[in-house]
mmCIF file of C-alpha atoms in Angstrom:
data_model
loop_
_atom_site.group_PDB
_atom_site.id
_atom_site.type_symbol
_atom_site.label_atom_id
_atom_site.label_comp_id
_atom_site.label_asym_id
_atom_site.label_seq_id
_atom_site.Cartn_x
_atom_site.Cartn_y
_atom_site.Cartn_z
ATOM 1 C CA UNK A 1 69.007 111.178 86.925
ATOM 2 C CA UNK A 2 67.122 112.176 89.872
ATOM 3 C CA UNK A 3 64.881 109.023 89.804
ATOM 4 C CA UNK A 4 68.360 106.808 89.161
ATOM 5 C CA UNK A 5 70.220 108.346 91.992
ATOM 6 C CA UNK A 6 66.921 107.910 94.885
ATOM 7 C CA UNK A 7 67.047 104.448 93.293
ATOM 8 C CA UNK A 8 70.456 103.617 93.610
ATOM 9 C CA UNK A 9 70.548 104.861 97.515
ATOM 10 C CA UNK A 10 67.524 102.788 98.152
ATOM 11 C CA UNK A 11 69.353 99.563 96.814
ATOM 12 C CA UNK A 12 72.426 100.061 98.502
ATOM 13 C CA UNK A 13 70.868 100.473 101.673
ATOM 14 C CA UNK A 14 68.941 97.026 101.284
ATOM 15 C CA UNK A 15 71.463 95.096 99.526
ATOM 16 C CA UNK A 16 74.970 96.586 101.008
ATOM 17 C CA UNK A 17 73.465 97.842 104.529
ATOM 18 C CA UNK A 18 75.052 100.982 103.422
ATOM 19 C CA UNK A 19 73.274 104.021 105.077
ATOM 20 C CA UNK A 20 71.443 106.682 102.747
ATOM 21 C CA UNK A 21 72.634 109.734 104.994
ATOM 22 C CA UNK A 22 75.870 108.229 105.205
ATOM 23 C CA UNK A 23 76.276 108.120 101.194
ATOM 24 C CA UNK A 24 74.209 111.631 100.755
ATOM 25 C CA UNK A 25 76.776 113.189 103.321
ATOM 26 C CA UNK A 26 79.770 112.174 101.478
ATOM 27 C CA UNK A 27 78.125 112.814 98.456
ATOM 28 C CA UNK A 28 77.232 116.410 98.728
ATOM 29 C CA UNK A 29 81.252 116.904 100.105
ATOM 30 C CA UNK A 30 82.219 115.629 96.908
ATOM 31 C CA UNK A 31 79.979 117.915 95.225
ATOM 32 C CA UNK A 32 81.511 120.777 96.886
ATOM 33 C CA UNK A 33 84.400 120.304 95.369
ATOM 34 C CA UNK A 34 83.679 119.095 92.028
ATOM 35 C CA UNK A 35 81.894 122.948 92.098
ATOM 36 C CA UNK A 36 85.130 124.790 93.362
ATOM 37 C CA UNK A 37 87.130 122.245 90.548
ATOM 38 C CA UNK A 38 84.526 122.565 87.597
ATOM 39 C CA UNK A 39 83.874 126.526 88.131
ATOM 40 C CA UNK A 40 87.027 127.864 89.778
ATOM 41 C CA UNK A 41 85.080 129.266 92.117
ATOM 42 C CA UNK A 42 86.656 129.327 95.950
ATOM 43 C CA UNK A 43 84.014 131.241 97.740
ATOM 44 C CA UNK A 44 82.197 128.993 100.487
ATOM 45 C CA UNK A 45 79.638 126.700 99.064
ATOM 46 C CA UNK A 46 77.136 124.500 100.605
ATOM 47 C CA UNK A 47 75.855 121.662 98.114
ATOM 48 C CA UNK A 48 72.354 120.125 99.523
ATOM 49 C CA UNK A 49 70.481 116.953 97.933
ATOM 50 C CA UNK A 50 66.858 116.046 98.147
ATOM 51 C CA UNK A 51 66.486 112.530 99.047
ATOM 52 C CA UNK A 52 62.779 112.790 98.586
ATOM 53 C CA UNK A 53 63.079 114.464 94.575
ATOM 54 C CA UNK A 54 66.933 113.653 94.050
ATOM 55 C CA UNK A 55 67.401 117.123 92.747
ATOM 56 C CA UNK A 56 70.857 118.988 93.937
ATOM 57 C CA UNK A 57 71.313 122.809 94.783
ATOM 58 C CA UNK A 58 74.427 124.646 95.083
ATOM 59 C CA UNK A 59 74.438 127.644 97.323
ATOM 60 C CA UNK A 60 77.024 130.109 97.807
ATOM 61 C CA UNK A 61 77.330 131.039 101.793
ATOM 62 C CA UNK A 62 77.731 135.068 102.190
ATOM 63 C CA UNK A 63 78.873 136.686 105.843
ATOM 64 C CA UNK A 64 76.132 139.499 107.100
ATOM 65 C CA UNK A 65 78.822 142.857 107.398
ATOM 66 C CA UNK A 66 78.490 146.127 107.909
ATOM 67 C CA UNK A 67 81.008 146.861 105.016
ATOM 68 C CA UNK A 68 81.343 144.713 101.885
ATOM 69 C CA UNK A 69 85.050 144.135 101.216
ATOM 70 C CA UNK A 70 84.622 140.504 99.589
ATOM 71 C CA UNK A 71 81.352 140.224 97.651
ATOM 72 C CA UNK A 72 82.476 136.387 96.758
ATOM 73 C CA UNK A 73 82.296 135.722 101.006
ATOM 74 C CA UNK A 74 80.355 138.993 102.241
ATOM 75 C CA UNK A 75 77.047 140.725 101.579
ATOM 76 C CA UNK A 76 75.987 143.835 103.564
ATOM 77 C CA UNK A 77 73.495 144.277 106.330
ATOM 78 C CA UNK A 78 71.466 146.418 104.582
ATOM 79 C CA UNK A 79 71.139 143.820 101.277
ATOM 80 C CA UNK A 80 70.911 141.129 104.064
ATOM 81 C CA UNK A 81 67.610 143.655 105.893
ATOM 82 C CA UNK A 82 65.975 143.551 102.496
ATOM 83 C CA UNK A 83 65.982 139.488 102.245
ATOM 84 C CA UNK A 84 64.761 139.107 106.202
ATOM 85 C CA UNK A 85 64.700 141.754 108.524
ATOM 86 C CA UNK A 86 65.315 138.984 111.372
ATOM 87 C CA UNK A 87 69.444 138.995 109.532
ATOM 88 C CA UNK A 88 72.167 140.631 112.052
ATOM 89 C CA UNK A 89 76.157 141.483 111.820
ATOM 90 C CA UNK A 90 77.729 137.722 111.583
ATOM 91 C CA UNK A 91 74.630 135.399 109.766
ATOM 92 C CA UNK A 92 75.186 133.522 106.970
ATOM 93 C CA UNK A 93 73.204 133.538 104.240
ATOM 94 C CA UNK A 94 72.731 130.844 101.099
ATOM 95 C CA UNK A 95 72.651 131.935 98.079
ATOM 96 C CA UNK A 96 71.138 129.548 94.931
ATOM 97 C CA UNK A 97 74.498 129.392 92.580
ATOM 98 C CA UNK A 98 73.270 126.137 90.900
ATOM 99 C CA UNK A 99 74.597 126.207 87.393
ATOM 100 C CA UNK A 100 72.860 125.184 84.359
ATOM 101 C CA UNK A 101 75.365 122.114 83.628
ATOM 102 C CA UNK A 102 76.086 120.936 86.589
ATOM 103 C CA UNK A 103 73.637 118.119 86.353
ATOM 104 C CA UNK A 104 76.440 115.800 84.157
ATOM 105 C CA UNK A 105 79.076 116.766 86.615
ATOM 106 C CA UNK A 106 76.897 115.876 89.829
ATOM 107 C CA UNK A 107 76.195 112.463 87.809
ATOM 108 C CA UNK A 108 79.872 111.940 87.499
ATOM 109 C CA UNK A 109 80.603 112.865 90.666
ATOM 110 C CA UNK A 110 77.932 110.510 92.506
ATOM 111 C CA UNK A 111 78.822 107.724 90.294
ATOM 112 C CA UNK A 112 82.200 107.710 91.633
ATOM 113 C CA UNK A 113 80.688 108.350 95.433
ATOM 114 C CA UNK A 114 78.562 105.821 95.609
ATOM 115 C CA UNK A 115 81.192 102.813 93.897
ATOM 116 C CA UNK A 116 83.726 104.415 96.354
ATOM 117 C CA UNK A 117 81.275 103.681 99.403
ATOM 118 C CA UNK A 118 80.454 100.298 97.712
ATOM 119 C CA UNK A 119 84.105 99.429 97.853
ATOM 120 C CA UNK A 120 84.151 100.396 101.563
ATOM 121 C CA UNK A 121 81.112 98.741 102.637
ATOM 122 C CA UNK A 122 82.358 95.531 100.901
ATOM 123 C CA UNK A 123 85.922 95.754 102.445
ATOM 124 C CA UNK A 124 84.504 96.269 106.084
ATOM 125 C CA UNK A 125 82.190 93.094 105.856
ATOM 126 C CA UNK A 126 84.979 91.021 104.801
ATOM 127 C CA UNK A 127 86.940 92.576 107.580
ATOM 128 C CA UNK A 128 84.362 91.989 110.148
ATOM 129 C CA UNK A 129 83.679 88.698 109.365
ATOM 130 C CA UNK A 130 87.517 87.176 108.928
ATOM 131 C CA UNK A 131 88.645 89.018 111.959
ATOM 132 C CA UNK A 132 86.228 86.528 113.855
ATOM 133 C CA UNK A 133 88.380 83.808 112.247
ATOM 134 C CA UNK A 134 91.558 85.713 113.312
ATOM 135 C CA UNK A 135 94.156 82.822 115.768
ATOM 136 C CA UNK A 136 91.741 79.922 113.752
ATOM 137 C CA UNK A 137 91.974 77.133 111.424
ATOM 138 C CA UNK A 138 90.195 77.529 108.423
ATOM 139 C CA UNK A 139 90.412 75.103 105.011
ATOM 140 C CA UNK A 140 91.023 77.287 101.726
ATOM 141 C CA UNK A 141 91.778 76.315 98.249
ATOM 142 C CA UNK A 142 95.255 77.374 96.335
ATOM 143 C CA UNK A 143 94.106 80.137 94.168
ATOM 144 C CA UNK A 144 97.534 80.675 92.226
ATOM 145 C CA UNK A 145 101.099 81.614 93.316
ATOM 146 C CA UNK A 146 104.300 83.502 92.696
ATOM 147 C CA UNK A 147 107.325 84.820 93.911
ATOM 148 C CA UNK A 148 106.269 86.350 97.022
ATOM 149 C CA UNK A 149 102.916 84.602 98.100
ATOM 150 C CA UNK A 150 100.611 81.370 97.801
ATOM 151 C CA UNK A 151 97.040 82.857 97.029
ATOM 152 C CA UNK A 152 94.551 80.937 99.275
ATOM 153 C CA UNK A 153 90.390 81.308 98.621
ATOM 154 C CA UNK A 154 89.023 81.598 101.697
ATOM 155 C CA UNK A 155 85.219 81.384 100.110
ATOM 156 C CA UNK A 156 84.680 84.927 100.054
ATOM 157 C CA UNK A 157 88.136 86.839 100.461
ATOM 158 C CA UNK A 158 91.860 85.416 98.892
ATOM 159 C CA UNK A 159 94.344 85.416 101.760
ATOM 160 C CA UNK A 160 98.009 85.560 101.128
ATOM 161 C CA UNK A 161 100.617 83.220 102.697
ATOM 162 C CA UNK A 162 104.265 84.442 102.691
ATOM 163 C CA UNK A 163 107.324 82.162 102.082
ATOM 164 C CA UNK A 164 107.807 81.692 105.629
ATOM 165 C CA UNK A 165 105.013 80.643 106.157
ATOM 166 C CA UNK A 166 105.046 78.118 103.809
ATOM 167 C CA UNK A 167 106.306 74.433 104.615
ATOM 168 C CA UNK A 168 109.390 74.276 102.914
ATOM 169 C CA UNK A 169 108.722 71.006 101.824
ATOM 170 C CA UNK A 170 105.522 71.105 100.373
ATOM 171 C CA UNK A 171 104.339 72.212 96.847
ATOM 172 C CA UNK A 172 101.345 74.331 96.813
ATOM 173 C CA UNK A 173 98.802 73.674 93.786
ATOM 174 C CA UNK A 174 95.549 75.728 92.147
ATOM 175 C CA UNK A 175 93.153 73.645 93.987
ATOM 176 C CA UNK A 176 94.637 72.371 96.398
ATOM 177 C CA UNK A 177 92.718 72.157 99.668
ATOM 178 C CA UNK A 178 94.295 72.945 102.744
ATOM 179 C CA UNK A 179 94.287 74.173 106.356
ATOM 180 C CA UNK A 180 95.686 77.431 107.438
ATOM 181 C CA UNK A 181 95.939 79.733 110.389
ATOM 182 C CA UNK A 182 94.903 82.753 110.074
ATOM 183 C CA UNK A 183 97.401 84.920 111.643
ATOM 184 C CA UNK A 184 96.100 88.703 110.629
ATOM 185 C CA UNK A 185 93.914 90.210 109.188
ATOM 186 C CA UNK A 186 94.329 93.954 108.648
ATOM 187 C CA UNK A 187 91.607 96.695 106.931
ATOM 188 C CA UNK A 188 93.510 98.684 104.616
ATOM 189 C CA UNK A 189 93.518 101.248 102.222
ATOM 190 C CA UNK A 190 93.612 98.472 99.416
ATOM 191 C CA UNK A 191 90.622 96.515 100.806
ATOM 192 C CA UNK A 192 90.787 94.092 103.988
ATOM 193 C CA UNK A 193 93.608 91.581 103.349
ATOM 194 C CA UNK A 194 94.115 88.320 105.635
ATOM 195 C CA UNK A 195 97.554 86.460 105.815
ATOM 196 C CA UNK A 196 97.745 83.060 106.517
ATOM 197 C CA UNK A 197 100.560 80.446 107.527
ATOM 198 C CA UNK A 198 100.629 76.288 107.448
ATOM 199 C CA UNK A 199 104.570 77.001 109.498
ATOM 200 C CA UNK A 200 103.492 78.304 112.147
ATOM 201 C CA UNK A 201 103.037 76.480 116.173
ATOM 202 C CA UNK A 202 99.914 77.430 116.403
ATOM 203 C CA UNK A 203 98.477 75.657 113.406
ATOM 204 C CA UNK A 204 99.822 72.281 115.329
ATOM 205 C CA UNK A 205 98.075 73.786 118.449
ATOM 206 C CA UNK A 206 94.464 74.487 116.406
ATOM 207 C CA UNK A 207 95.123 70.488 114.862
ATOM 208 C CA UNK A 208 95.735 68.824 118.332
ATOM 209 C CA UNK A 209 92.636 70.844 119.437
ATOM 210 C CA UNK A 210 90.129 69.158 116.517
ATOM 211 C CA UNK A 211 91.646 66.045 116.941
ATOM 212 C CA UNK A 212 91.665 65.760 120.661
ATOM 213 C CA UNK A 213 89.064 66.252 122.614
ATOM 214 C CA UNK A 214 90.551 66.341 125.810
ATOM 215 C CA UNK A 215 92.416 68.865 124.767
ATOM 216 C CA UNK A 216 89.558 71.463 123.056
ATOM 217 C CA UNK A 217 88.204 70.841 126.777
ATOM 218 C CA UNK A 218 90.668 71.601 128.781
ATOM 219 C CA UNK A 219 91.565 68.084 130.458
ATOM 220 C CA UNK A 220 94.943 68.296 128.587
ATOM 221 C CA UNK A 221 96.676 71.138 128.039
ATOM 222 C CA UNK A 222 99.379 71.997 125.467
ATOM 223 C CA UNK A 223 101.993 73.760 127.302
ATOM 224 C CA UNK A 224 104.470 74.526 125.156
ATOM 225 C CA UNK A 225 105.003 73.632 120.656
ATOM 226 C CA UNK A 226 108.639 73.967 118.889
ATOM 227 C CA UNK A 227 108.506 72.988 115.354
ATOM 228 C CA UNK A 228 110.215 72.640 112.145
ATOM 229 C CA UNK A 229 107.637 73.363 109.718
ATOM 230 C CA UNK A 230 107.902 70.293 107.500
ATOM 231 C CA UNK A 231 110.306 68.269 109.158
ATOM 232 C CA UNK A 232 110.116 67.313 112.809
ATOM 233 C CA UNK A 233 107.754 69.142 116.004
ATOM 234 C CA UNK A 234 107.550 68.972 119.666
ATOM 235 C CA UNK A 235 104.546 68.610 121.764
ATOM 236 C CA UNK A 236 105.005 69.180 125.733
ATOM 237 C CA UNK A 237 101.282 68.265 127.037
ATOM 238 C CA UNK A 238 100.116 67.748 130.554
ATOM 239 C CA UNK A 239 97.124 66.695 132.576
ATOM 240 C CA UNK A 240 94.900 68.774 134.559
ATOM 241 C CA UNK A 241 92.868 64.958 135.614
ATOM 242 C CA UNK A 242 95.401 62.288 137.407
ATOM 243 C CA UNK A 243 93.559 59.497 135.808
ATOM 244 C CA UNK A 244 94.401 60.480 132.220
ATOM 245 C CA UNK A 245 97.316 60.375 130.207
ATOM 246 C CA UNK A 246 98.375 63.300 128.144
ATOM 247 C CA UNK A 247 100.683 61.583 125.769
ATOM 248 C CA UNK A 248 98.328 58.775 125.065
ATOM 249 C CA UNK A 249 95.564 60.695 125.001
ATOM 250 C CA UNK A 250 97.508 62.818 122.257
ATOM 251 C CA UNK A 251 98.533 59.817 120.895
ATOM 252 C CA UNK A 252 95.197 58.108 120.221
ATOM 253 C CA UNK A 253 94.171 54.533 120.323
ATOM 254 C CA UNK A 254 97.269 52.864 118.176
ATOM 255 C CA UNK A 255 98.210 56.365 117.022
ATOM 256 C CA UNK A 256 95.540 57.354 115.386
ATOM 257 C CA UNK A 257 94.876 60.989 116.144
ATOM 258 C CA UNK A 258 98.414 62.020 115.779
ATOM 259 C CA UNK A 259 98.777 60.455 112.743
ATOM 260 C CA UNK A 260 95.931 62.614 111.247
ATOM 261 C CA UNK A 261 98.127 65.421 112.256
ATOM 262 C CA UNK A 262 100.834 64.316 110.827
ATOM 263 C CA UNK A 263 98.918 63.315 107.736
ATOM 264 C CA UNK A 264 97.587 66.814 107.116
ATOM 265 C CA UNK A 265 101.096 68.152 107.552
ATOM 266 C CA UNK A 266 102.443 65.913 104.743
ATOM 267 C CA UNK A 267 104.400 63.099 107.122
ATOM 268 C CA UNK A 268 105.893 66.001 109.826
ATOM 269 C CA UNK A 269 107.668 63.818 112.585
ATOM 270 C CA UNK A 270 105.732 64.715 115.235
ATOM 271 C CA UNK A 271 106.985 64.221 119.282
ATOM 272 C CA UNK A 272 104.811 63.790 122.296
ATOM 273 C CA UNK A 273 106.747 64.222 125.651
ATOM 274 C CA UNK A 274 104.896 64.887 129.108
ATOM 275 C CA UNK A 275 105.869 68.074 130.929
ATOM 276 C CA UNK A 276 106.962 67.922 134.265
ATOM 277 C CA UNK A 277 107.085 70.645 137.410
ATOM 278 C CA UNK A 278 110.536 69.484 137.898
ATOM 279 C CA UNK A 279 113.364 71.052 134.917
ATOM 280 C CA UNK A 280 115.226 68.178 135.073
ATOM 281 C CA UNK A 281 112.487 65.538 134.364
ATOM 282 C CA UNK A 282 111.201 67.964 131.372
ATOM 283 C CA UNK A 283 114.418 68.530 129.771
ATOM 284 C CA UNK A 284 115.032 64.633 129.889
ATOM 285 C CA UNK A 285 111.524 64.173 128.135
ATOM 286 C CA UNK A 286 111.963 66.885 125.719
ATOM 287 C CA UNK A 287 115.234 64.891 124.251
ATOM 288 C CA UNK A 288 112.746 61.892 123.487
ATOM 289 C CA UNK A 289 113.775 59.580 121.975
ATOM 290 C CA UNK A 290 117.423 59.472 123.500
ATOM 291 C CA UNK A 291 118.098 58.083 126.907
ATOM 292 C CA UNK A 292 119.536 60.754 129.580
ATOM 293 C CA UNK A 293 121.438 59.672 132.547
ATOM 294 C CA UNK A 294 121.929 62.974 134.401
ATOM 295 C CA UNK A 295 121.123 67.050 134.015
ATOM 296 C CA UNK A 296 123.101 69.491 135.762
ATOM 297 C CA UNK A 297 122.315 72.981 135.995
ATOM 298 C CA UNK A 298 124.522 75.503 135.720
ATOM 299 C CA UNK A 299 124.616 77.673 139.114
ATOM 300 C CA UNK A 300 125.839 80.937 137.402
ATOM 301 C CA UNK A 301 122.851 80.602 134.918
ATOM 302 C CA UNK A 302 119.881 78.751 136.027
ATOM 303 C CA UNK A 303 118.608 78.430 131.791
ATOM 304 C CA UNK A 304 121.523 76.726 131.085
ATOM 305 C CA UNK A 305 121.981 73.021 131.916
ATOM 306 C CA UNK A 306 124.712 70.653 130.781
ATOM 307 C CA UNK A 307 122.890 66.888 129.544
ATOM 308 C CA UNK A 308 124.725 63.260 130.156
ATOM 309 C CA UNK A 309 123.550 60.686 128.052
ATOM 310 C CA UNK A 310 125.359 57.097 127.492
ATOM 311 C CA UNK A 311 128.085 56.962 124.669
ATOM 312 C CA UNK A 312 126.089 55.473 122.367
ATOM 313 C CA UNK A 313 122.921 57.619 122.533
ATOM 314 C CA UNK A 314 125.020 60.827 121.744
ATOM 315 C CA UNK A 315 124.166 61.131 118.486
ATOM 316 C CA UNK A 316 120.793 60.175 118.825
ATOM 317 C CA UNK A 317 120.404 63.038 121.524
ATOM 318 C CA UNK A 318 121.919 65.559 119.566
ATOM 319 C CA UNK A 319 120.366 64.624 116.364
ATOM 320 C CA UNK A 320 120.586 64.963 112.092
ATOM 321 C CA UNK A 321 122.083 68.476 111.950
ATOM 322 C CA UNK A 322 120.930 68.627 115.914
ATOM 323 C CA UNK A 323 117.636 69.206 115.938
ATOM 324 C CA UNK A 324 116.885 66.909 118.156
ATOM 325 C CA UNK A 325 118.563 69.306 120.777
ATOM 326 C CA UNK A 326 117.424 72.831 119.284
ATOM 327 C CA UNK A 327 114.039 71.782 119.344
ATOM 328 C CA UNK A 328 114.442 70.467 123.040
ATOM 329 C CA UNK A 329 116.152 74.080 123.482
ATOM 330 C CA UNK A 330 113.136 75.976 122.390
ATOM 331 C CA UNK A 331 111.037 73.551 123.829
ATOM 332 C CA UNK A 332 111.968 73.824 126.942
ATOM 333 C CA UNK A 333 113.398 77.374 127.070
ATOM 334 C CA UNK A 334 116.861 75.877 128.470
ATOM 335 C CA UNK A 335 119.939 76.034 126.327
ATOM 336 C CA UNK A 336 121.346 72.266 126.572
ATOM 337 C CA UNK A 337 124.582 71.380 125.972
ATOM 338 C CA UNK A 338 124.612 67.918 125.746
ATOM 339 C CA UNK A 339 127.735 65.568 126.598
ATOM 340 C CA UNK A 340 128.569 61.772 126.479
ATOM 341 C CA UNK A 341 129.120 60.474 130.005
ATOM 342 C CA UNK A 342 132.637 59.506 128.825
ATOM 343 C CA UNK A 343 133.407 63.039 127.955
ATOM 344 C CA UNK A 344 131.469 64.565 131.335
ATOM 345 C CA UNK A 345 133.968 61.399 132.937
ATOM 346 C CA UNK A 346 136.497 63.893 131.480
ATOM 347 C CA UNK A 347 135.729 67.372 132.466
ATOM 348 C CA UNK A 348 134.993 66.455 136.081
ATOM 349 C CA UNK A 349 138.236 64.780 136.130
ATOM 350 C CA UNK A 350 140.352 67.623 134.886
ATOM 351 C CA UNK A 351 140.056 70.021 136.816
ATOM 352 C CA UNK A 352 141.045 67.105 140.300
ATOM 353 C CA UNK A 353 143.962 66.433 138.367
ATOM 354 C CA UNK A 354 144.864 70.140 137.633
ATOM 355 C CA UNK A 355 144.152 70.375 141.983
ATOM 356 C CA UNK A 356 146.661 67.200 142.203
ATOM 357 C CA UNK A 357 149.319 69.085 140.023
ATOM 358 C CA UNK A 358 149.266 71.977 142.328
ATOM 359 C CA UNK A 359 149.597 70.343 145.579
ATOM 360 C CA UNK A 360 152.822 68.474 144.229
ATOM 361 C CA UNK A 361 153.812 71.911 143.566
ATOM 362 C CA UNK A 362 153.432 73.199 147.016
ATOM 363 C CA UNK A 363 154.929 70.165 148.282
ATOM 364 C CA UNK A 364 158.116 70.551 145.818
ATOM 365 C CA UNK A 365 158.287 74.009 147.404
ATOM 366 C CA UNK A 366 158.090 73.805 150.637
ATOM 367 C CA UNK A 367 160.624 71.309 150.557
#
């Protein structure tokens, strides 16, 4: 045993990076208690290992006292004198309590130690090396599913995606290969676990960034992403060079790059629209593809704003079950109620008539 355990330190220590003294530390607290457990003993016991011969002692630590009251915790000066005359009031001496079978329980016991530390060690290298990934795109394959999470294999660690972070529309397949965000990854008590999403902005943020240069450099900048996983997203880009154009440049040369997007997110409607300094402009953009004749801002609360677009382009503004106008909402942080200009015609012209009502009044009375 003594050969096996020096063996199986060395190893993990040059294949798991797992230090000896940290292993032989936790080893010999185990031991301590497997002692007080196996012998129902509950004096103070020191267990020490020999890395060098792998053999174990057990030693039973005594108090130097004048008068013996415990002779499980104590021993007296004068028994203490005899051993070393160098002993005074308050040493501690070790005494050899190794017992004859305690060899298959130390076996047992370092067995479990050193899988336990194995465990560990292999938990914190995943950890360390998918936190580096953490806010990144990475490509897994579908490992299996079921009613809580898709399973992806990361190539090293399975990451769990959650139903909302799923796209609602798409079916998720064993081996599939896709690309997911990691957004977590936590070091647990179970092992180090990483969560990943295909719903969420950022994934479209990470995809515009590998498919557009100009945007991994800086040159054009995403300012702001609202999306319907699945369905339809926003982009609001800008240019930090005045000789570039931030929606084309998204675009690509006859659509290419965002079509690669939307491509990897299964056909996801997918709209470009240049942000602007001025609210007005931006708000206008962000209802792409409707027209917008006017925006006017509420002076009570400058995030709300009131849009007028022609008759016809209503429905188009508002859009199928009016997403067109919550995503220009999150968008753009504004809360947008839009209007036809017939039915703006309308509420400006109330309230002159109500004016006109009340003058006649006056008149009526002063008459």
């Amino acid at each position: 045993m003594s050969k096996e355990m020096i063996n199986a330190l060395n190893t993990l220590e040059e294949e798991k990076g797992i230090k000896k003294e940290v292993v032989i530390d936790a080893l010999e607290a185990a031991l301590v208690s497997a002692y007080k457990r196996n012998y129902g003993q509950a004096q103070n016991v020191d267990v020490e290992f020999d890395d060098k011969k792998g053999d174990i002692h057990v030693y039973a630590v005594k108090e130097v006292v004048e008068e013996v009251l415990d002779d499980q915790q104590q021993v007296s000066l004068s028994d203490a004198l005899n051993i070393n005359k160098a002993y005074e009031l308050g040493d501690h001496i070790k005494f050899e309590v190794t017992p004859k079978s305690f060899g298959r329980i130390a076996a047992q016991t370092a067995k479990q130690v050193i899988l336990q530390r194995v465990r560990e060690a292999e938990r914190e290298i995943i950890y360390n090396k998918y936190s580096e990934y953490e806010n990144e795109i990475m490509t897994g394959e579908v490992a299996r599913r079921d009613n809580r999470f898709v399973y992806v294999d990361l190539g090293g660690v399975e990451a769990v995606m959650s139903k909302q972070d799923q796209i609602p529309t798409e079916r998720y397949e064993p081996h599939d290969h896709i690309k997911v965000y990691v957004t977590k990854v936590e070091n647990s008590g179970k092992g180090a676990q990483v969560f990943v999403s295909r719903s969420t902005p950022d994934l479209l943020k990470r995809l515009f960034e590998q498919e557009v240069p100009e945007i991994f450099d800086g040159t054009v900048e995403i300012v702001s992403v609202a999306r319907e996983a699945g369905d339809r997203a926003k982009v609001a880009v800008r240019s930090n060079d005045p000789d570039i154009d931030a929606v084309g440049t998204c675009v690509g040369p006859r659509g290419q790059r965002v079509q690669t997007i939307v491509n990897e997110l299964n056909g996801e409607n997918m709209d470009i629209v240049e942000w602007e300094d001025d609210p007005a402009k931006y708000i206008s953009n962000a209802l792409n593809p409707a027209e917008v004749v006017d925006v006017l801002f509420d002076e009570e609360n400058e995030r709300t704003c009131m849009v007028i677009v022609p008759d016809y382009q209503l429905s188009l503004a508002i859009g199928k079950r009016g997403q067109n106008a919550r995503l220009a909402a999150k968008l753009t942080g504004y809360k947008i109620d839009i209007k036809s200009e017939t039915d703006a015609k309308d509420l400006v012209e109330q309230p002159n008539e109500e004016d006109t009502t009340d003058s006649d009044s006056e008149t009526d009375d002063n008459e």
